[in-house]
Amino acid sequence: MRLFTWTTTAYFYITFCLSLLTTTFASDGATSQEAAQDFFSRHAGPENGSNHTNNWAVLVCSSRYWFNYRHMANALGMYRTVKRLGIPDSNIILMLADDVACNTRNKFPGTVFSNQGRHLDLYGENIEVDYRGYEVTVENFIRVLTGRMDASVPRSKRLLTDDRSNIFVYMTGHGGNEFLKFQDNEEISAFDIADAFEQMWQKKRYNEIFFMVDTCQANTMFSKIYSPNVLATGSSELGENSYSYENDADVGVAVIDTFTHYNLEFMEGINKTSQLTMQDLFNTYSFEKIKSTPGVHSDLFTRPLDRTLITDFFGGVARAELIDENAIVEHTSGPTTDVDEAELARSEDIPLPDILADTKNSATSGRRSSSPGLMKQLRAWCPVAVIGVLATWIVMSR
Amino acid sequence: MNWKDFRLSFSLLVLCRLLLAVTPYVDSLELDHDHQLSSPTNSYVRLQEGIFLYKHDVDPYSGGAFYHSPLYLSLFTTVLPTSRFLCRLVWTLVDALGAWALVGIWRERQTLESSSRDTLIAAAYLFNPYLFLPNLALSTASFENMLQLLALLFACKGRASPALFFASILLHLSLHSVLLLPPFILLLLSSPHSHLVNPKFFIAYRNPKASLGTALSYIGEFLVYAAIMSLCCTTVAGGWGWVEKTWGVVLTLPDLTPNPGLWWYFFTEMFDHFRPFFLMVFSVHLLMYVAPICLKFQHDPLFASFALLGVLGMFKPYLTLADPGLFLSMYALFPEIYPYLYHPLVTTLLHLHAALLLPLFHSLWLDQGTGNANFFYASTLVFGMANGAAMVDAIWAGLRIAVGGRQGEDEGEIAVVQE
């Protein structure tokens, strides 16, 4: 009986020590990872969870000739929206296969319009087209996505994303069942795009991708994607055409496609502080309006659509925290923040998060265990102690 | 109260400096981002960055921002504070220690317990704008200057162990201080007194039976201290990565932030395949001054170290104003050469000229954008000319004094003890 109690006591004691040790070493390991995670989740809160730090956009118009004016207008409309919502030119790759603004058939030279009545000039004075004319090829598009380029290619033509970039890829032109026509002489297939996205995933070139296609039978273009964190939408199903929205009588050609038109109309109601979600956008799609069946492919997308903000993909929202300049660098796991709430851009419908509570929580949750901290303290004291010992020894021994 | 009492006047000077350090106006000047007052190897901003990374378990030497020695990491995470206000006080005390060491060197040179010039020398160090401005900018060049002067003080007193110990700590803060080792050894073996008038071959006054072995034993002791400090640095930094990022930085010049020195502009516009060659040329350029100066001034090693500090204050890779500032303050130690200076007025005016042009062209280039880097580089060339004029004049006077014959040599309050 005594032997039994001894062994059980010993067993429990050893288990207790082991569990103590494992929790010690388990909790200390990645404090810098914890600090980074803490930074991302602090202001996102439980409603959001997006952990991207920068936004990029790849906008491709793949068809040339004057009668494809609307495809150029599609791409430029998306370009304007994306710029308005905060993505800078350095983070936008705009590929236009033809120059309709300076086409000799353009009655309003230097302009591109997307509505009847010509109310808004999309060309403007401040656009940056990265790939123009004959540079818009399948090969260049795939090179942009995968980053496999010659060293001589300038930075403005590169997609310099990292593993925390959200990318908005928009393609428009003429397409069909699992292909999209480039420049009237070549085509890119849905398999090519899927493989390009997979290369990007392997190389950690994106955090999340939102892939939008506006062509005929567009939904087939994203049917072959197999990489995670890709949300895709297209304008029409297999066997359906996508239609243009309206003509302008003086320009003489169709100026915008319906799918893109309704997307842009939705975006006009969005500004940088908007909290509207992708689900809200997709809820506005309907066959009656768009004249074709838009599709949404969210199987590969890990976050719920009603928690994914539009500005996660379309905007370049920067999150700025003001840090007290005179703060003492202390032993906390996260940076101390002194956020000036009046300067944070937040819309009125969301209650301001309790930042102080978040900071306290982060401080307590990330506290290092004592053993490696003690080692670090000892290591830091070593030179000071050695200098002190040597100095006293030298002074003593005249 | 005797106003001429050095302790009283020194306390007043230090009090003035402390008041200057705590003035709120100084904060608004944003001196710690100024390129003339601190360089990447001694900037307070980068020091704070490194301490932050170190405290958060990130190796501060894995990136490209932190070039300070691990000794600073250990000092500031243990005994010294990191808040800006307390750091200003600490830096002022460091400068006060340097001034005290400078006065001590003067006293050793004159073999006096106290003299009437002590206050002037302390003021020459504490109120030299080239020294107190980097100090207010919290540049760690103040630490380097303080250690340099302390090591010289103990070498003047003939106490080898403290001198070599401080020199070994200084080696870890600034690699180029090793160039001052030869005059150090000579100073330890001979005397700090002024022998400029009477140049002779080197006489080991302190230790007549000294031989090459004694000098080698001093070098050996220095190396032992340096090795111990290296091991401490490795313990703090957790590896040997600090060697490449502290000593390697002044040899390979990866960071081309503008500073009043002569290296950065050269290397911004250099083709890559010439880089190793010119890095070698610039480093050897520093090395080649050691032997001639030590040979020429073997009769007065303190003057030799003064001249070498002038060389360092011109041609160091990451120069700040504090390096020629030390040289100019040490001019106060050698009043015997003043009658023999060839162009003191030109030197002063060049320094004034450079002091006006440097901040002006820096602002024109980087703040307003109406100038370019050539403007600032031209002003650093003027600054280099000013330092060169000061150094050449000092060396000229140090040699010319041996010929003598200048009037006013023995006039004035102070009769400099010369042997």
PDB file of N, CA and C in Angstrom, chain B residues 1 7 60 80 92 98 106 178 193 211 221 254 265 285 288 303 308 315 331 349-350 376 386 408:
ATOM      1  N   MET B   1      34.972  82.842  -0.572  1.00  0.00           N
ATOM      2  CA  MET B   1      35.023  81.963  -1.745  1.00  0.00           C
ATOM      3  C   MET B   1      36.021  82.477  -2.741  1.00  0.00           C
ATOM      4  N   ARG B   7      37.887  73.950  -8.311  1.00  0.00           N
ATOM      5  CA  ARG B   7      36.735  73.092  -8.045  1.00  0.00           C
ATOM      6  C   ARG B   7      35.443  73.880  -8.161  1.00  0.00           C
ATOM      7  N   PRO B  60      19.712  42.570 -32.492  1.00  0.00           N
ATOM      8  CA  PRO B  60      19.803  43.908 -33.096  1.00  0.00           C
ATOM      9  C   PRO B  60      20.785  43.974 -34.245  1.00  0.00           C
ATOM     10  N   LEU B  80      22.367  52.272 -17.025  1.00  0.00           N
ATOM     11  CA  LEU B  80      22.050  53.620 -17.480  1.00  0.00           C
ATOM     12  C   LEU B  80      20.596  53.712 -17.913  1.00  0.00           C
ATOM     13  N   THR B  92      25.814  64.829 -20.074  1.00  0.00           N
ATOM     14  CA  THR B  92      26.522  66.014 -19.546  1.00  0.00           C
ATOM     15  C   THR B  92      27.578  65.591 -18.533  1.00  0.00           C
ATOM     16  N   GLY B  98      35.074  64.069 -19.120  1.00  0.00           N
ATOM     17  CA  GLY B  98      36.082  64.320 -20.140  1.00  0.00           C
ATOM     18  C   GLY B  98      36.830  65.615 -19.887  1.00  0.00           C
ATOM     19  N   TRP B 106      46.554  68.316 -18.647  1.00  0.00           N
ATOM     20  CA  TRP B 106      47.291  69.579 -18.599  1.00  0.00           C
ATOM     21  C   TRP B 106      48.165  69.648 -17.361  1.00  0.00           C
ATOM     22  N   VAL B 178      42.516  52.332 -32.334  1.00  0.00           N
ATOM     23  CA  VAL B 178      43.719  51.508 -32.240  1.00  0.00           C
ATOM     24  C   VAL B 178      44.921  52.210 -32.874  1.00  0.00           C
ATOM     25  N   HIS B 193      55.625  65.492 -20.432  1.00  0.00           N
ATOM     26  CA  HIS B 193      56.092  66.881 -20.412  1.00  0.00           C
ATOM     27  C   HIS B 193      56.447  67.365 -21.800  1.00  0.00           C
ATOM     28  N   SER B 211      62.692  48.122 -22.611  1.00  0.00           N
ATOM     29  CA  SER B 211      63.174  47.616 -23.893  1.00  0.00           C
ATOM     30  C   SER B 211      61.954  47.318 -24.749  1.00  0.00           C
ATOM     31  N   GLU B 221      49.119  43.267 -22.754  1.00  0.00           N
ATOM     32  CA  GLU B 221      48.083  43.543 -21.750  1.00  0.00           C
ATOM     33  C   GLU B 221      46.856  44.163 -22.410  1.00  0.00           C
ATOM     34  N   PRO B 254      28.768  50.183 -45.173  1.00  0.00           N
ATOM     35  CA  PRO B 254      27.524  49.854 -45.840  1.00  0.00           C
ATOM     36  C   PRO B 254      26.505  50.993 -45.815  1.00  0.00           C
ATOM     37  N   TYR B 265      30.276  60.633 -49.653  1.00  0.00           N
ATOM     38  CA  TYR B 265      29.937  61.093 -50.997  1.00  0.00           C
ATOM     39  C   TYR B 265      30.715  60.314 -52.030  1.00  0.00           C
ATOM     40  N   HIS B 285      45.007  54.912 -45.810  1.00  0.00           N
ATOM     41  CA  HIS B 285      45.322  56.325 -45.657  1.00  0.00           C
ATOM     42  C   HIS B 285      45.370  56.729 -44.191  1.00  0.00           C
ATOM     43  N   MET B 288      48.601  55.137 -42.543  1.00  0.00           N
ATOM     44  CA  MET B 288      49.940  55.565 -42.916  1.00  0.00           C
ATOM     45  C   MET B 288      50.403  56.799 -42.144  1.00  0.00           C
ATOM     46  N   PHE B 303      52.069  65.091 -27.819  1.00  0.00           N
ATOM     47  CA  PHE B 303      51.831  65.878 -29.017  1.00  0.00           C
ATOM     48  C   PHE B 303      51.554  64.978 -30.215  1.00  0.00           C
ATOM     49  N   LEU B 308      47.667  62.823 -34.127  1.00  0.00           N
ATOM     50  CA  LEU B 308      46.916  61.686 -34.678  1.00  0.00           C
ATOM     51  C   LEU B 308      45.422  61.853 -34.453  1.00  0.00           C
ATOM     52  N   PHE B 315      39.688  62.236 -41.197  1.00  0.00           N
ATOM     53  CA  PHE B 315      39.546  61.159 -42.168  1.00  0.00           C
ATOM     54  C   PHE B 315      38.799  59.952 -41.653  1.00  0.00           C
ATOM     55  N   TYR B 331      43.938  71.640 -28.376  1.00  0.00           N
ATOM     56  CA  TYR B 331      44.848  72.745 -28.684  1.00  0.00           C
ATOM     57  C   TYR B 331      45.202  73.515 -27.416  1.00  0.00           C
ATOM     58  N   LEU B 349      38.855  81.365 -39.421  1.00  0.00           N
ATOM     59  CA  LEU B 349      37.852  81.814 -40.382  1.00  0.00           C
ATOM     60  C   LEU B 349      37.324  80.665 -41.215  1.00  0.00           C
ATOM     61  N   LEU B 350      38.200  79.730 -41.565  1.00  0.00           N
ATOM     62  CA  LEU B 350      37.719  78.557 -42.307  1.00  0.00           C
ATOM     63  C   LEU B 350      36.718  77.777 -41.476  1.00  0.00           C
ATOM     64  N   PHE B 376      26.199  70.120 -50.142  1.00  0.00           N
ATOM     65  CA  PHE B 376      26.613  69.690 -48.809  1.00  0.00           C
ATOM     66  C   PHE B 376      28.021  69.119 -48.842  1.00  0.00           C
ATOM     67  N   ALA B 386      39.312  73.181 -43.217  1.00  0.00           N
ATOM     68  CA  ALA B 386      39.499  73.857 -41.931  1.00  0.00           C
ATOM     69  C   ALA B 386      40.234  72.948 -40.953  1.00  0.00           C
ATOM     70  N   GLY B 408      57.978  86.959 -27.925  1.00  0.00           N
ATOM     71  CA  GLY B 408      56.764  86.696 -27.142  1.00  0.00           C
ATOM     72  C   GLY B 408      56.698  85.286 -26.613  1.00  0.00           C
TER      73      GLY B 408
END
